[in-house]
mmCIF file of C-alpha atoms and ligand atoms in Angstrom:
data_model
loop_
_atom_site.group_PDB
_atom_site.id
_atom_site.type_symbol
_atom_site.label_atom_id
_atom_site.label_comp_id
_atom_site.label_asym_id
_atom_site.label_seq_id
_atom_site.Cartn_x
_atom_site.Cartn_y
_atom_site.Cartn_z
ATOM 1 C CA MET A 1324 269.153 125.048 -51.104
ATOM 2 C CA GLY A 1325 273.206 125.196 -50.842
ATOM 3 C CA SER A 1326 273.096 121.308 -51.469
ATOM 4 C CA THR A 1327 277.060 121.578 -51.892
ATOM 5 C CA ARG A 1328 277.956 123.565 -48.969
ATOM 6 C CA ARG A 1329 276.154 120.379 -47.356
ATOM 7 C CA VAL A 1330 278.136 118.152 -48.458
ATOM 8 C CA PRO A 1331 281.115 118.506 -46.044
ATOM 9 C CA ALA A 1332 278.819 118.550 -43.124
ATOM 10 C CA VAL A 1333 277.228 115.047 -44.626
ATOM 11 C CA LEU A 1334 280.756 113.825 -44.697
ATOM 12 C CA THR A 1335 281.959 114.927 -41.267
ATOM 13 C CA GLY A 1336 278.451 113.169 -39.814
ATOM 14 C CA LEU A 1337 279.823 109.703 -41.740
ATOM 15 C CA VAL A 1338 283.153 109.725 -40.532
ATOM 16 C CA LEU A 1339 281.784 110.142 -37.007
ATOM 17 C CA LEU A 1340 279.173 107.047 -37.479
ATOM 18 C CA LEU A 1341 282.307 105.011 -38.947
ATOM 19 C CA THR A 1342 284.884 106.089 -36.114
ATOM 20 C CA ALA A 1343 281.911 104.796 -33.220
ATOM 21 C CA THR A 1344 282.562 101.524 -31.807
ATOM 22 C CA ALA A 1345 282.903 98.649 -34.464
ATOM 23 C CA PRO A 1346 279.484 97.133 -34.609
ATOM 24 C CA ALA A 1347 279.444 93.015 -33.274
ATOM 25 C CA THR A 1348 278.791 91.623 -36.836
ATOM 26 C CA ALA A 1349 278.226 93.987 -39.967
ATOM 27 C CA GLY A 1350 275.562 93.037 -42.395
ATOM 28 C CA GLU A 1351 274.321 95.033 -45.415
ATOM 29 C CA SER A 1352 274.535 98.178 -46.483
ATOM 30 C CA ALA A 1353 271.011 99.867 -46.807
ATOM 31 C CA GLY A 1354 271.895 101.996 -49.851
ATOM 32 C CA SER A 1355 273.102 105.392 -50.833
ATOM 33 C CA VAL A 1356 271.198 108.761 -49.455
ATOM 34 C CA TYR A 1357 270.011 110.884 -52.411
ATOM 35 C CA GLU A 1358 268.443 113.906 -52.790
ATOM 36 C CA VAL A 1359 266.149 115.178 -55.364
ATOM 37 C CA ASP A 1360 264.145 118.299 -56.080
ATOM 38 C CA THR A 1361 260.713 117.724 -56.756
ATOM 39 C CA ALA A 1362 257.692 120.205 -58.501
ATOM 40 C CA ASN A 1363 254.802 118.537 -56.786
ATOM 41 C CA ALA A 1364 253.258 116.137 -54.410
ATOM 42 C CA ALA A 1365 252.457 113.703 -57.614
ATOM 43 C CA GLN A 1366 256.521 113.455 -58.490
ATOM 44 C CA ARG A 1367 257.322 112.986 -54.423
ATOM 45 C CA THR A 1368 254.500 110.400 -54.559
ATOM 46 C CA GLU A 1369 255.877 108.553 -57.353
ATOM 47 C CA ILE A 1370 259.284 108.450 -55.481
ATOM 48 C CA ALA A 1371 258.127 106.974 -52.406
ATOM 49 C CA ALA A 1372 256.081 104.354 -53.867
ATOM 50 C CA THR A 1373 258.855 102.827 -55.172
ATOM 51 C CA GLY A 1374 259.617 101.830 -51.761
ATOM 52 C CA VAL A 1375 262.929 104.066 -50.907
ATOM 53 C CA ASP A 1376 263.168 105.306 -46.899
ATOM 54 C CA VAL A 1377 262.340 108.827 -47.203
ATOM 55 C CA LEU A 1378 264.278 110.392 -44.555
ATOM 56 C CA GLY A 1379 263.136 113.876 -44.655
ATOM 57 C CA VAL A 1380 261.197 116.927 -47.139
ATOM 58 C CA ARG A 1381 262.273 120.446 -47.401
ATOM 59 C CA ASP A 1382 261.051 122.916 -49.899
ATOM 60 C CA GLY A 1383 260.248 120.047 -52.222
ATOM 61 C CA THR A 1384 264.135 118.559 -51.723
ATOM 62 C CA LEU A 1385 263.162 115.025 -50.465
ATOM 63 C CA THR A 1386 266.175 113.064 -49.119
ATOM 64 C CA PHE A 1387 266.101 109.379 -49.146
ATOM 65 C CA VAL A 1388 267.786 106.022 -48.788
ATOM 66 C CA ALA A 1389 267.431 104.029 -51.904
ATOM 67 C CA GLY A 1390 269.425 100.574 -53.040
ATOM 68 C CA PRO A 1391 270.813 100.838 -56.363
ATOM 69 C CA GLU A 1392 268.120 98.937 -58.041
ATOM 70 C CA GLN A 1393 265.441 101.687 -57.133
ATOM 71 C CA ALA A 1394 268.026 104.247 -57.996
ATOM 72 C CA ARG A 1395 268.521 103.073 -61.415
ATOM 73 C CA GLU A 1396 264.873 102.913 -61.699
ATOM 74 C CA LEU A 1397 263.850 106.534 -60.737
ATOM 75 C CA ARG A 1398 267.008 107.981 -63.263
ATOM 76 C CA ALA A 1399 265.720 105.641 -65.546
ATOM 77 C CA ASP A 1400 262.184 107.173 -64.764
ATOM 78 C CA GLY A 1401 264.060 111.167 -65.442
ATOM 79 C CA PHE A 1402 264.716 111.904 -61.693
ATOM 80 C CA ARG A 1403 267.792 113.719 -61.313
ATOM 81 C CA LEU A 1404 269.355 111.799 -58.370
ATOM 82 C CA GLN A 1405 271.974 113.683 -56.376
ATOM 83 C CA ARG A 1406 274.045 110.989 -54.170
ATOM 84 C CA VAL A 1407 275.245 112.839 -51.127
ATOM 85 C CA GLY A 1408 275.745 109.651 -48.432
ATOM 86 C CA GLU A 1409 276.312 106.231 -47.876
ATOM 87 C CA ALA A 1410 273.859 104.739 -45.307
ATOM 88 C CA PRO A 1411 275.611 102.797 -42.409
ATOM 89 C CA THR A 1412 276.278 99.106 -42.553
ATOM 90 C CA ARG A 1413 273.954 97.770 -40.404
ATOM 91 C CA VAL A 1414 274.362 94.861 -37.389
ATOM 92 C CA THR A 1415 272.755 91.700 -38.130
ATOM 93 C CA ASP A 1416 273.211 90.298 -34.708
ATOM 94 C CA ALA A 1417 271.123 92.693 -31.960
ATOM 95 C CA ALA A 1418 271.980 92.384 -28.316
ATOM 96 C CA ALA A 1419 270.153 94.628 -25.878
ATOM 97 C CA PRO A 1420 272.252 97.619 -26.057
ATOM 98 C CA ALA A 1421 273.346 99.311 -22.736
ATOM 99 C CA ASP A 1422 272.868 102.647 -23.703
ATOM 100 C CA PHE A 1423 272.806 105.097 -26.660
ATOM 101 C CA PRO A 1424 276.092 105.636 -28.520
ATOM 102 C CA SER A 1425 278.958 107.467 -26.924
ATOM 103 C CA GLY A 1426 277.934 111.494 -26.203
ATOM 104 C CA ASP A 1427 273.855 110.532 -26.545
ATOM 105 C CA GLU A 1428 273.560 109.082 -23.132
ATOM 106 C CA GLY A 1429 271.152 111.807 -22.528
ATOM 107 C CA TYR A 1430 268.598 109.873 -24.667
ATOM 108 C CA HIS A 1431 266.414 107.119 -23.071
ATOM 109 C CA THR A 1432 266.722 103.501 -23.434
ATOM 110 C CA TYR A 1433 263.722 101.245 -23.184
ATOM 111 C CA ALA A 1434 264.810 100.053 -19.552
ATOM 112 C CA GLU A 1435 265.467 103.729 -18.955
ATOM 113 C CA VAL A 1436 262.098 104.761 -20.373
ATOM 114 C CA THR A 1437 260.276 101.856 -18.144
ATOM 115 C CA ALA A 1438 262.196 103.235 -15.224
ATOM 116 C CA GLU A 1439 261.064 107.058 -15.915
ATOM 117 C CA LEU A 1440 257.175 105.718 -15.941
ATOM 118 C CA GLU A 1441 257.597 103.812 -13.013
ATOM 119 C CA GLN A 1442 259.305 106.620 -10.822
ATOM 120 C CA ALA A 1443 256.417 109.088 -11.937
ATOM 121 C CA THR A 1444 254.066 107.165 -10.690
ATOM 122 C CA ARG A 1445 255.585 106.419 -7.213
ATOM 123 C CA ASP A 1446 256.467 110.368 -7.040
ATOM 124 C CA HIS A 1447 252.827 111.164 -8.047
ATOM 125 C CA GLY A 1448 250.375 108.087 -7.513
ATOM 126 C CA ASP A 1449 247.043 110.311 -7.065
ATOM 127 C CA ILE A 1450 247.353 111.518 -10.990
ATOM 128 C CA THR A 1451 248.657 108.782 -12.551
ATOM 129 C CA ARG A 1452 248.268 104.914 -13.595
ATOM 130 C CA LEU A 1453 250.540 102.851 -15.584
ATOM 131 C CA SER A 1454 249.487 100.462 -17.603
ATOM 132 C CA SER A 1455 250.463 98.444 -21.146
ATOM 133 C CA ALA A 1456 248.589 98.358 -24.334
ATOM 134 C CA GLY A 1457 250.343 95.200 -24.965
ATOM 135 C CA GLU A 1458 253.490 93.655 -26.261
ATOM 136 C CA SER A 1459 255.563 94.391 -28.945
ATOM 137 C CA PHE A 1460 256.617 91.739 -31.671
ATOM 138 C CA GLU A 1461 259.809 90.919 -29.051
ATOM 139 C CA GLY A 1462 257.308 90.984 -26.017
ATOM 140 C CA ARG A 1463 258.278 94.477 -24.698
ATOM 141 C CA PRO A 1464 255.301 95.948 -22.792
ATOM 142 C CA LEU A 1465 254.150 98.859 -24.704
ATOM 143 C CA HIS A 1466 253.535 101.212 -21.903
ATOM 144 C CA VAL A 1467 250.609 103.908 -21.564
ATOM 145 C CA LEU A 1468 250.826 106.030 -18.848
ATOM 146 C CA LYS A 1469 247.489 107.722 -17.900
ATOM 147 C CA ILE A 1470 247.653 111.300 -16.175
ATOM 148 C CA SER A 1471 244.543 112.713 -14.719
ATOM 149 C CA ASP A 1472 243.487 114.006 -11.070
ATOM 150 C CA ASN A 1473 241.572 110.740 -9.971
ATOM 151 C CA ALA A 1474 243.684 108.797 -12.205
ATOM 152 C CA ALA A 1475 242.383 105.277 -11.123
ATOM 153 C CA ALA A 1476 238.950 106.837 -12.160
ATOM 154 C CA ASP A 1477 237.147 106.524 -15.324
ATOM 155 C CA GLU A 1478 235.552 110.604 -14.913
ATOM 156 C CA ASP A 1479 233.709 111.978 -17.683
ATOM 157 C CA GLU A 1480 236.333 114.351 -19.120
ATOM 158 C CA PRO A 1481 237.772 114.787 -22.672
ATOM 159 C CA GLU A 1482 240.580 112.574 -23.156
ATOM 160 C CA VAL A 1483 243.499 112.774 -25.183
ATOM 161 C CA LEU A 1484 246.549 110.254 -26.875
ATOM 162 C CA PHE A 1485 250.100 111.485 -26.953
ATOM 163 C CA THR A 1486 252.134 108.655 -29.342
ATOM 164 C CA CYS A 1487 255.989 108.635 -29.957
ATOM 165 C CA ASN A 1488 258.428 106.434 -31.699
ATOM 166 C CA GLN A 1489 256.299 104.612 -34.317
ATOM 167 C CA HIS A 1490 259.555 104.821 -36.120
ATOM 168 C CA ALA A 1491 262.304 103.106 -34.619
ATOM 169 C CA ARG A 1492 265.255 106.061 -35.200
ATOM 170 C CA GLU A 1493 263.247 108.778 -34.241
ATOM 171 C CA HIS A 1494 264.716 108.906 -30.765
ATOM 172 C CA LEU A 1495 264.025 112.804 -30.181
ATOM 173 C CA THR A 1496 260.191 111.835 -30.111
ATOM 174 C CA THR A 1497 260.517 109.552 -27.218
ATOM 175 C CA GLU A 1498 262.079 112.187 -25.386
ATOM 176 C CA MET A 1499 259.059 114.525 -26.488
ATOM 177 C CA CYS A 1500 256.536 111.663 -24.546
ATOM 178 C CA LEU A 1501 258.362 111.696 -21.668
ATOM 179 C CA ARG A 1502 258.576 115.797 -21.667
ATOM 180 C CA ILE A 1503 255.007 115.561 -21.545
ATOM 181 C CA VAL A 1504 254.899 112.920 -18.895
ATOM 182 C CA GLN A 1505 257.458 114.819 -16.630
ATOM 183 C CA ARG A 1506 255.495 118.479 -17.361
ATOM 184 C CA PHE A 1507 252.063 117.476 -16.540
ATOM 185 C CA THR A 1508 253.205 115.956 -13.386
ATOM 186 C CA ASP A 1509 255.895 117.947 -11.823
ATOM 187 C CA GLY A 1510 253.988 120.757 -12.715
ATOM 188 C CA TYR A 1511 250.899 119.610 -11.132
ATOM 189 C CA GLY A 1512 249.495 121.798 -8.153
ATOM 190 C CA SER A 1513 251.939 124.684 -8.934
ATOM 191 C CA ASP A 1514 252.027 125.478 -12.832
ATOM 192 C CA ALA A 1515 248.513 126.738 -13.188
ATOM 193 C CA THR A 1516 248.098 125.376 -16.700
ATOM 194 C CA VAL A 1517 249.028 122.385 -16.023
ATOM 195 C CA THR A 1518 246.826 122.009 -13.248
ATOM 196 C CA GLY A 1519 243.868 123.052 -15.277
ATOM 197 C CA PHE A 1520 244.665 120.355 -17.512
ATOM 198 C CA VAL A 1521 245.517 117.336 -15.428
ATOM 199 C CA ASP A 1522 242.287 118.085 -13.284
ATOM 200 C CA SER A 1523 240.049 118.358 -17.022
ATOM 201 C CA ARG A 1524 241.524 116.249 -19.201
ATOM 202 C CA GLU A 1525 242.354 112.685 -19.149
ATOM 203 C CA ILE A 1526 245.979 112.499 -20.896
ATOM 204 C CA TYR A 1527 247.671 109.395 -21.868
ATOM 205 C CA VAL A 1528 251.202 109.102 -23.256
ATOM 206 C CA ILE A 1529 252.748 105.815 -24.850
ATOM 207 C CA PRO A 1530 256.335 106.996 -25.299
ATOM 208 C CA THR A 1531 257.623 104.162 -27.651
ATOM 209 C CA VAL A 1532 255.154 102.282 -29.694
ATOM 210 C CA ASN A 1533 257.859 100.451 -31.359
ATOM 211 C CA PRO A 1534 260.634 99.651 -28.592
ATOM 212 C CA ASP A 1535 262.093 96.323 -30.302
ATOM 213 C CA GLY A 1536 263.223 98.745 -33.298
ATOM 214 C CA ALA A 1537 264.411 101.651 -30.961
ATOM 215 C CA GLU A 1538 266.729 99.550 -29.180
ATOM 216 C CA TYR A 1539 267.724 97.027 -32.311
ATOM 217 C CA ASP A 1540 268.460 100.925 -33.718
ATOM 218 C CA ILE A 1541 271.273 101.645 -30.760
ATOM 219 C CA SER A 1542 272.641 97.818 -30.714
ATOM 220 C CA GLY A 1543 275.970 97.243 -31.747
ATOM 221 C CA GLY A 1544 277.607 100.754 -30.780
ATOM 222 C CA GLN A 1545 276.631 102.340 -33.726
ATOM 223 C CA TYR A 1546 273.261 103.713 -34.910
ATOM 224 C CA GLN A 1547 271.723 101.339 -37.519
ATOM 225 C CA GLY A 1548 269.368 104.006 -39.442
ATOM 226 C CA TRP A 1549 266.491 101.522 -38.839
ATOM 227 C CA ARG A 1550 262.606 102.501 -39.469
ATOM 228 C CA LYS A 1551 260.350 99.655 -39.213
ATOM 229 C CA ASN A 1552 259.393 97.157 -36.432
ATOM 230 C CA ARG A 1553 261.432 93.808 -36.277
ATOM 231 C CA GLN A 1554 258.475 91.505 -36.907
ATOM 232 C CA GLY A 1555 260.407 89.571 -39.980
ATOM 233 C CA GLN A 1556 261.870 91.896 -42.113
ATOM 234 C CA GLY A 1557 260.250 94.888 -40.376
ATOM 235 C CA THR A 1558 256.951 96.280 -41.038
ATOM 236 C CA ASP A 1559 256.814 100.030 -41.237
ATOM 237 C CA VAL A 1560 254.015 100.445 -38.347
ATOM 238 C CA ASN A 1561 252.882 103.642 -39.762
ATOM 239 C CA ARG A 1562 251.687 101.993 -42.802
ATOM 240 C CA ASN A 1563 249.926 99.149 -40.986
ATOM 241 C CA TRP A 1564 246.854 100.764 -39.882
ATOM 242 C CA GLY A 1565 243.346 100.003 -41.009
ATOM 243 C CA HIS A 1566 241.802 102.704 -42.794
ATOM 244 C CA ARG A 1567 241.892 102.244 -46.214
ATOM 245 C CA TRP A 1568 245.040 100.203 -45.664
ATOM 246 C CA GLY A 1569 247.303 99.620 -48.797
ATOM 247 C CA CYS A 1570 244.514 101.403 -50.831
ATOM 248 C CA CYS A 1571 246.214 104.419 -52.714
ATOM 249 C CA GLY A 1572 249.841 103.733 -53.544
ATOM 250 C CA GLY A 1573 251.218 105.121 -50.446
ATOM 251 C CA SER A 1574 252.614 102.076 -48.889
ATOM 252 C CA SER A 1575 254.894 99.147 -50.197
ATOM 253 C CA ASP A 1576 253.858 95.269 -50.498
ATOM 254 C CA ASP A 1577 257.774 93.998 -50.766
ATOM 255 C CA SER A 1578 258.775 93.113 -47.139
ATOM 256 C CA ALA A 1579 262.507 94.509 -48.074
ATOM 257 C CA ASP A 1580 261.031 97.842 -48.453
ATOM 258 C CA GLU A 1581 261.195 100.406 -45.559
ATOM 259 C CA THR A 1582 257.698 101.504 -46.047
ATOM 260 C CA PHE A 1583 256.350 97.954 -45.896
ATOM 261 C CA ARG A 1584 252.414 97.712 -44.780
ATOM 262 C CA GLY A 1585 252.697 94.264 -43.529
ATOM 263 C CA THR A 1586 250.779 91.284 -44.565
ATOM 264 C CA GLU A 1587 247.350 92.778 -43.752
ATOM 265 C CA ALA A 1588 246.123 95.606 -41.558
ATOM 266 C CA PHE A 1589 247.080 95.418 -38.047
ATOM 267 C CA SER A 1590 249.703 92.799 -38.862
ATOM 268 C CA SER A 1591 252.213 94.386 -36.792
ATOM 269 C CA LEU A 1592 251.461 93.993 -33.021
ATOM 270 C CA GLU A 1593 252.082 96.973 -32.411
ATOM 271 C CA ALA A 1594 249.902 98.921 -33.963
ATOM 272 C CA ARG A 1595 247.335 96.450 -33.612
ATOM 273 C CA ALA A 1596 247.928 96.770 -29.579
ATOM 274 C CA VAL A 1597 247.801 100.792 -29.844
ATOM 275 C CA ALA A 1598 244.780 100.312 -31.943
ATOM 276 C CA SER A 1599 243.095 98.049 -29.560
ATOM 277 C CA PHE A 1600 243.934 100.594 -26.772
ATOM 278 C CA VAL A 1601 241.911 103.645 -28.514
ATOM 279 C CA ASP A 1602 239.009 100.893 -29.820
ATOM 280 C CA SER A 1603 238.777 99.916 -25.904
ATOM 281 C CA ARG A 1604 238.205 104.003 -25.359
ATOM 282 C CA VAL A 1605 234.612 103.768 -26.730
ATOM 283 C CA VAL A 1606 232.687 103.954 -23.785
ATOM 284 C CA GLY A 1607 228.795 103.751 -24.150
ATOM 285 C CA GLY A 1608 229.043 103.952 -27.969
ATOM 286 C CA ALA A 1609 231.052 107.216 -27.562
ATOM 287 C CA GLN A 1610 234.979 107.573 -28.292
ATOM 288 C CA GLN A 1611 236.301 109.570 -25.184
ATOM 289 C CA ILE A 1612 239.435 110.304 -26.737
ATOM 290 C CA THR A 1613 238.806 113.827 -29.019
ATOM 291 C CA ALA A 1614 242.321 115.110 -29.855
ATOM 292 C CA HIS A 1615 245.757 113.314 -30.735
ATOM 293 C CA ILE A 1616 249.172 113.786 -31.462
ATOM 294 C CA ASP A 1617 251.456 111.237 -33.187
ATOM 295 C CA PHE A 1618 255.551 112.411 -32.972
ATOM 296 C CA HIS A 1619 257.817 111.506 -35.728
ATOM 297 C CA THR A 1620 261.017 113.315 -36.933
ATOM 298 C CA TYR A 1621 262.281 115.292 -38.750
ATOM 299 C CA SER A 1622 261.473 118.141 -40.875
ATOM 300 C CA GLU A 1623 259.685 120.445 -38.665
ATOM 301 C CA LEU A 1624 255.769 120.189 -39.910
ATOM 302 C CA VAL A 1625 252.304 119.763 -38.519
ATOM 303 C CA LEU A 1626 250.586 117.482 -40.942
ATOM 304 C CA TRP A 1627 246.987 116.242 -40.564
ATOM 305 C CA PRO A 1628 244.733 113.570 -42.586
ATOM 306 C CA TYR A 1629 244.083 112.462 -44.813
ATOM 307 C CA GLY A 1630 247.049 111.087 -46.173
ATOM 308 C CA TYR A 1631 245.931 108.736 -48.698
ATOM 309 C CA THR A 1632 243.912 111.125 -51.116
ATOM 310 C CA THR A 1633 245.383 114.456 -52.242
ATOM 311 C CA ASP A 1634 241.876 115.341 -51.988
ATOM 312 C CA ASP A 1635 241.041 118.443 -48.861
ATOM 313 C CA THR A 1636 237.748 116.759 -48.526
ATOM 314 C CA ALA A 1637 237.005 112.779 -48.717
ATOM 315 C CA GLU A 1638 234.305 110.373 -47.178
ATOM 316 C CA GLY A 1639 234.355 111.386 -43.544
ATOM 317 C CA MET A 1640 236.077 114.684 -44.022
ATOM 318 C CA SER A 1641 233.441 117.621 -44.730
ATOM 319 C CA PRO A 1642 234.811 121.049 -45.798
ATOM 320 C CA GLU A 1643 234.327 122.006 -42.178
ATOM 321 C CA GLN A 1644 235.831 119.342 -40.793
ATOM 322 C CA ALA A 1645 238.705 119.821 -42.857
ATOM 323 C CA LYS A 1646 239.059 123.651 -42.263
ATOM 324 C CA ARG A 1647 239.186 122.749 -38.730
ATOM 325 C CA PHE A 1648 242.486 120.546 -39.064
ATOM 326 C CA SER A 1649 243.506 123.148 -41.199
ATOM 327 C CA ASP A 1650 242.876 126.294 -38.317
ATOM 328 C CA VAL A 1651 244.031 124.082 -35.371
ATOM 329 C CA GLY A 1652 247.070 122.949 -37.562
ATOM 330 C CA THR A 1653 248.154 126.242 -38.406
ATOM 331 C CA GLU A 1654 247.778 127.557 -34.734
ATOM 332 C CA LEU A 1655 249.727 124.578 -33.954
ATOM 333 C CA ALA A 1656 252.316 125.770 -36.250
ATOM 334 C CA ASN A 1657 252.310 129.343 -35.070
ATOM 335 C CA SER A 1658 253.544 127.963 -31.769
ATOM 336 C CA ASN A 1659 256.303 126.006 -32.989
ATOM 337 C CA GLY A 1660 257.479 127.393 -36.074
ATOM 338 C CA TYR A 1661 257.214 124.238 -38.201
ATOM 339 C CA THR A 1662 254.997 124.368 -41.288
ATOM 340 C CA PRO A 1663 251.460 123.414 -41.376
ATOM 341 C CA GLN A 1664 249.829 121.125 -44.455
ATOM 342 C CA GLN A 1665 247.436 118.353 -45.091
ATOM 343 C CA SER A 1666 249.727 115.246 -45.357
ATOM 344 C CA SER A 1667 249.165 114.368 -48.452
ATOM 345 C CA ASP A 1668 250.583 117.838 -49.612
ATOM 346 C CA LEU A 1669 253.945 115.719 -49.149
ATOM 347 C CA TYR A 1670 253.167 112.510 -50.540
ATOM 348 C CA VAL A 1671 250.713 110.226 -50.827
ATOM 349 C CA THR A 1672 250.634 107.613 -47.285
ATOM 350 C CA ASP A 1673 248.000 104.711 -46.624
ATOM 351 C CA GLY A 1674 247.656 103.002 -43.787
ATOM 352 C CA SER A 1675 249.043 105.931 -41.187
ATOM 353 C CA ILE A 1676 247.509 106.413 -37.889
ATOM 354 C CA ASN A 1677 246.293 109.640 -38.793
ATOM 355 C CA ASP A 1678 243.751 108.237 -40.825
ATOM 356 C CA TRP A 1679 242.659 105.804 -38.658
ATOM 357 C CA MET A 1680 242.207 108.257 -35.894
ATOM 358 C CA TRP A 1681 239.892 110.306 -37.874
ATOM 359 C CA GLY A 1682 238.512 107.714 -40.225
ATOM 360 C CA GLU A 1683 237.435 105.267 -37.608
ATOM 361 C CA HIS A 1684 237.142 107.579 -34.495
ATOM 362 C CA ARG A 1685 236.785 111.303 -35.753
ATOM 363 C CA ILE A 1686 240.013 111.884 -33.294
ATOM 364 C CA LEU A 1687 241.760 115.439 -34.210
ATOM 365 C CA SER A 1688 244.406 113.527 -35.127
ATOM 366 C CA PHE A 1689 247.918 115.364 -36.084
ATOM 367 C CA THR A 1690 251.597 114.133 -36.709
ATOM 368 C CA PHE A 1691 254.280 116.138 -35.887
ATOM 369 C CA GLU A 1692 257.741 116.143 -37.609
ATOM 370 C CA MET A 1693 259.980 117.430 -35.351
ATOM 371 C CA TYR A 1694 263.475 118.837 -35.139
ATOM 372 C CA PRO A 1695 265.744 119.486 -37.413
ATOM 373 C CA ALA A 1696 264.078 121.144 -40.285
ATOM 374 C CA ASP A 1697 266.985 119.841 -42.767
ATOM 375 C CA GLY A 1698 268.632 116.841 -41.783
ATOM 376 C CA ASN A 1699 271.677 116.083 -43.774
ATOM 377 C CA GLY A 1700 269.981 112.506 -44.658
ATOM 378 C CA LEU A 1701 269.911 110.098 -41.852
ATOM 379 C CA ASP A 1702 272.058 112.509 -39.654
ATOM 380 C CA GLY A 1703 269.249 114.237 -38.806
ATOM 381 C CA PHE A 1704 267.481 111.500 -36.752
ATOM 382 C CA TYR A 1705 270.442 112.067 -34.421
ATOM 383 C CA PRO A 1706 270.456 115.189 -33.085
ATOM 384 C CA PRO A 1707 272.999 115.590 -29.792
ATOM 385 C CA ASP A 1708 271.363 114.962 -26.644
ATOM 386 C CA GLU A 1709 271.657 118.862 -25.873
ATOM 387 C CA GLN A 1710 268.789 119.154 -28.336
ATOM 388 C CA ILE A 1711 266.262 116.979 -26.195
ATOM 389 C CA GLY A 1712 265.507 119.914 -23.465
ATOM 390 C CA PRO A 1713 264.943 122.916 -26.200
ATOM 391 C CA GLN A 1714 263.522 120.745 -29.037
ATOM 392 C CA THR A 1715 260.676 119.013 -27.026
ATOM 393 C CA ALA A 1716 260.156 122.522 -24.704
ATOM 394 C CA ARG A 1717 259.615 123.981 -27.930
ATOM 395 C CA ASN A 1718 256.076 121.975 -28.388
ATOM 396 C CA ASP A 1719 254.763 122.854 -24.842
ATOM 397 C CA GLY A 1720 252.529 125.618 -26.611
ATOM 398 C CA ALA A 1721 251.090 123.318 -28.680
ATOM 399 C CA VAL A 1722 250.579 120.531 -26.765
ATOM 400 C CA ASP A 1723 248.458 122.932 -24.476
ATOM 401 C CA ILE A 1724 246.670 123.890 -27.712
ATOM 402 C CA LEU A 1725 245.817 120.334 -28.512
ATOM 403 C CA LEU A 1726 244.337 119.599 -24.455
ATOM 404 C CA ARG A 1727 242.303 122.999 -25.384
ATOM 405 C CA GLU A 1728 240.785 121.366 -28.384
ATOM 406 C CA ALA A 1729 240.154 118.353 -26.998
ATOM 407 C CA GLY A 1730 237.376 120.107 -25.013
ATOM 408 C CA GLU A 1731 236.281 121.671 -28.129
ATOM 409 C CA PRO A 1732 233.010 120.413 -29.697
ATOM 410 C CA GLY A 1733 234.256 118.448 -33.392
HETATM 411 ZN ZN1 ZN B 1443 258.384 109.001 -38.454
#
């Protein structure tokens, strides 16, 4: 894995973090960054279940942030932890950031996302409709942009949903959703593939499911390495969905942990709002949304349900359905060079968006873990803005495959 060679890069990244503008008010360090080589999903699940902050997984090497107590516990359990860096000290106050830290201004703040969506509706009024799924905990509208011919009408066309930025620091995903918006609006009428899909599908894009967390992550002039929402100590929005919530050791009941599942299913206002939007797409007893991607970073993976069990099939997942996930997931991964696998092949998670989308609505629902494949700890969440163009365009083919599949009988 060349892990010794990676240390200088980690240190370089940390120096960059530490020499950025000083935070307004320094708080506590989140802990240290560790790597551990694991043999199987059961070991990774055991580690994740301690509530550590998993950053990425590659070839069995798990990278995560752990506090001193968690690190001691894991070492006592026999895991060989290699400390590769320190997590940044977080600010305790969070004024609305003017922009991303210096050099990364190509990323969109919440205000800039809002402006982009409003511009798209001004420029392409006939094929767009901007609404909100509800509000975040801090009161930010959770924008939903619909793209379709005759967007004002509810036509009888397969519906497709793209969600981004459930996890605060995964800013590249917001750019991915904006790429989809830009491509399917600006390309309408000139790009035959785009025009075909806009005419035959109803495309919904939610560029930021967790705007409070994203804004906090860039506050104070340096990245905070923040994952959760901003409700109390923060809920991991992607452990708060209501299918087999908290069932299987794939989330934490400790509100201090990075995988805190919330006090009950849908206690996070963001998950609840997006779920209500999806519920609202049941028309005449039939869910209109047939396919979905939830974008995350990082590790370059295509993942599918279930996450709560390592079994390939389970209640509501027949062998034929599991095969379709595997077949389409593999085709998606072939298009972008990611690695395809069932979510629980990494480690068990419960309360995820994919499990709910499939378990409750039979929506063909994937998670993409975007660039980079291997991220040097927290640095992996903050690729330079020069990567936005190539790493989002890299998924154009996959987006088209999903739009095609949305029209196939399930
Ligand atoms: Zn994520």
